[in-house]
Short mmCIF file of C-alpha atoms in Angstrom, two decimals:
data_model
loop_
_atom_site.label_atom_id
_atom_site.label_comp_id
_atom_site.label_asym_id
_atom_site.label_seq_id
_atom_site.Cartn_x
_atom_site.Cartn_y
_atom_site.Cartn_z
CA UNK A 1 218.98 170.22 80.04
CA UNK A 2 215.24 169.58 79.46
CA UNK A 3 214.09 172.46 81.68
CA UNK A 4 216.46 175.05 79.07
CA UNK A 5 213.98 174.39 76.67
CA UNK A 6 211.05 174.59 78.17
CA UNK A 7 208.37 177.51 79.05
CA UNK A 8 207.39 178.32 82.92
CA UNK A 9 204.37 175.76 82.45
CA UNK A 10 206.38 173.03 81.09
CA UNK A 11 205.58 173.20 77.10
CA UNK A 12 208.07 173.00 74.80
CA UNK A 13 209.28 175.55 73.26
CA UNK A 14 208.36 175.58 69.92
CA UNK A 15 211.27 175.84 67.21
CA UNK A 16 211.12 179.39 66.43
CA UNK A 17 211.44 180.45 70.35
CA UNK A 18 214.27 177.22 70.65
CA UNK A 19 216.33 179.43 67.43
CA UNK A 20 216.07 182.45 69.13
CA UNK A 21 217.12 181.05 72.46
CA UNK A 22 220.38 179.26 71.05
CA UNK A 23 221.12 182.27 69.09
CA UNK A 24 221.20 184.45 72.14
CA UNK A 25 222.03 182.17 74.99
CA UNK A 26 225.70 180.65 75.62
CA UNK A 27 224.28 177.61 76.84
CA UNK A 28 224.80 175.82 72.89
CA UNK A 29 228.05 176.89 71.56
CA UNK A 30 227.14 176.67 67.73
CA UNK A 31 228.81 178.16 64.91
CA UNK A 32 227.63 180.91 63.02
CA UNK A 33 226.85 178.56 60.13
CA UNK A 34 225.23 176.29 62.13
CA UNK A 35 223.04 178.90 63.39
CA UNK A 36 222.18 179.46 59.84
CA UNK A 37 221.62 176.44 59.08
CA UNK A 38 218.69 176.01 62.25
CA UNK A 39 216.91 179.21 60.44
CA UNK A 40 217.03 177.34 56.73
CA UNK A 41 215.84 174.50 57.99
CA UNK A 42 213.19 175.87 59.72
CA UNK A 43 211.76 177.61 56.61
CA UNK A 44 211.79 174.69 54.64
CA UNK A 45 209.72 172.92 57.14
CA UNK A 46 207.30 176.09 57.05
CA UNK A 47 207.09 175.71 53.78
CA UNK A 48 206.23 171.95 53.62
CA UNK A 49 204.21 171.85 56.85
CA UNK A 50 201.64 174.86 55.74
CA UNK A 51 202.12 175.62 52.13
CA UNK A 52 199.06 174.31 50.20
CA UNK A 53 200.79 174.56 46.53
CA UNK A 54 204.66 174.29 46.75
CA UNK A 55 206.41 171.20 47.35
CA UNK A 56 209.64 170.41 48.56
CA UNK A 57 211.84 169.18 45.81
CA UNK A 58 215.05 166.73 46.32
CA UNK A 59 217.39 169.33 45.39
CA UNK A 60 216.35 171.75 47.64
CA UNK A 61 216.83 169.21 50.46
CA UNK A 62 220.24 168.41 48.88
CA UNK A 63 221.47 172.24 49.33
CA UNK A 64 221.01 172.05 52.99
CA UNK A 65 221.42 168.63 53.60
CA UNK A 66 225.46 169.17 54.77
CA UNK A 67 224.54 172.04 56.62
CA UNK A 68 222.14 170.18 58.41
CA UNK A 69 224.18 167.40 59.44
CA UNK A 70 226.44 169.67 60.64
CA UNK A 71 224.41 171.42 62.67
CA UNK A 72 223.04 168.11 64.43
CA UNK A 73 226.81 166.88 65.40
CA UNK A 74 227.25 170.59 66.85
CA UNK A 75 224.18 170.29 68.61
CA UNK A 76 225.32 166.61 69.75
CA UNK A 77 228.61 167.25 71.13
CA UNK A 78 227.25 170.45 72.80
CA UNK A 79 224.76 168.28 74.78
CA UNK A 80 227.09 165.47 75.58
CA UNK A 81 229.72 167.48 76.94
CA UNK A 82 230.03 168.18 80.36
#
């Protein structure tokens, strides 16, 4: 499944390109939360990766911490299926 996310040169996609690939593909079958919950996550990465004055706190990790692990069994079973 390596070569679904991966550009004509063989890069990685990078995660914005991999969201908007699941989102319109059928080849992850995700639910609509979980789909949310890729996006959310993503911005809070954004945020801590290039914002220079706001930091993360706990509780915002908290809020999408279900989510999250929701999304990662999705995206587990979805691979591991045949």
């Amino acid at each position: 499944r390596e070569a679904e996310i991966k550009d004509p040169n063989g890069r990685f996609l990078g995660l914005e390109h991999l969201i908007g690939a699941v989102r319109n593909g059928n080849t992850f079958n995700l639910s609509r939360g979980s789909l949310d919950a890729m996006q959310e996550v993503k911005e809070l990465g954004d945020i801590a990766a290039h914002d220079r004055t706001y930091l993360i706190q706990p509780d915002e990790l908290d809020e999408v911490r279900l989510r999250f692990r929701k999304l990662v069994v999705e995206l587990v079973a979805t691979l591991t299926s045949p």
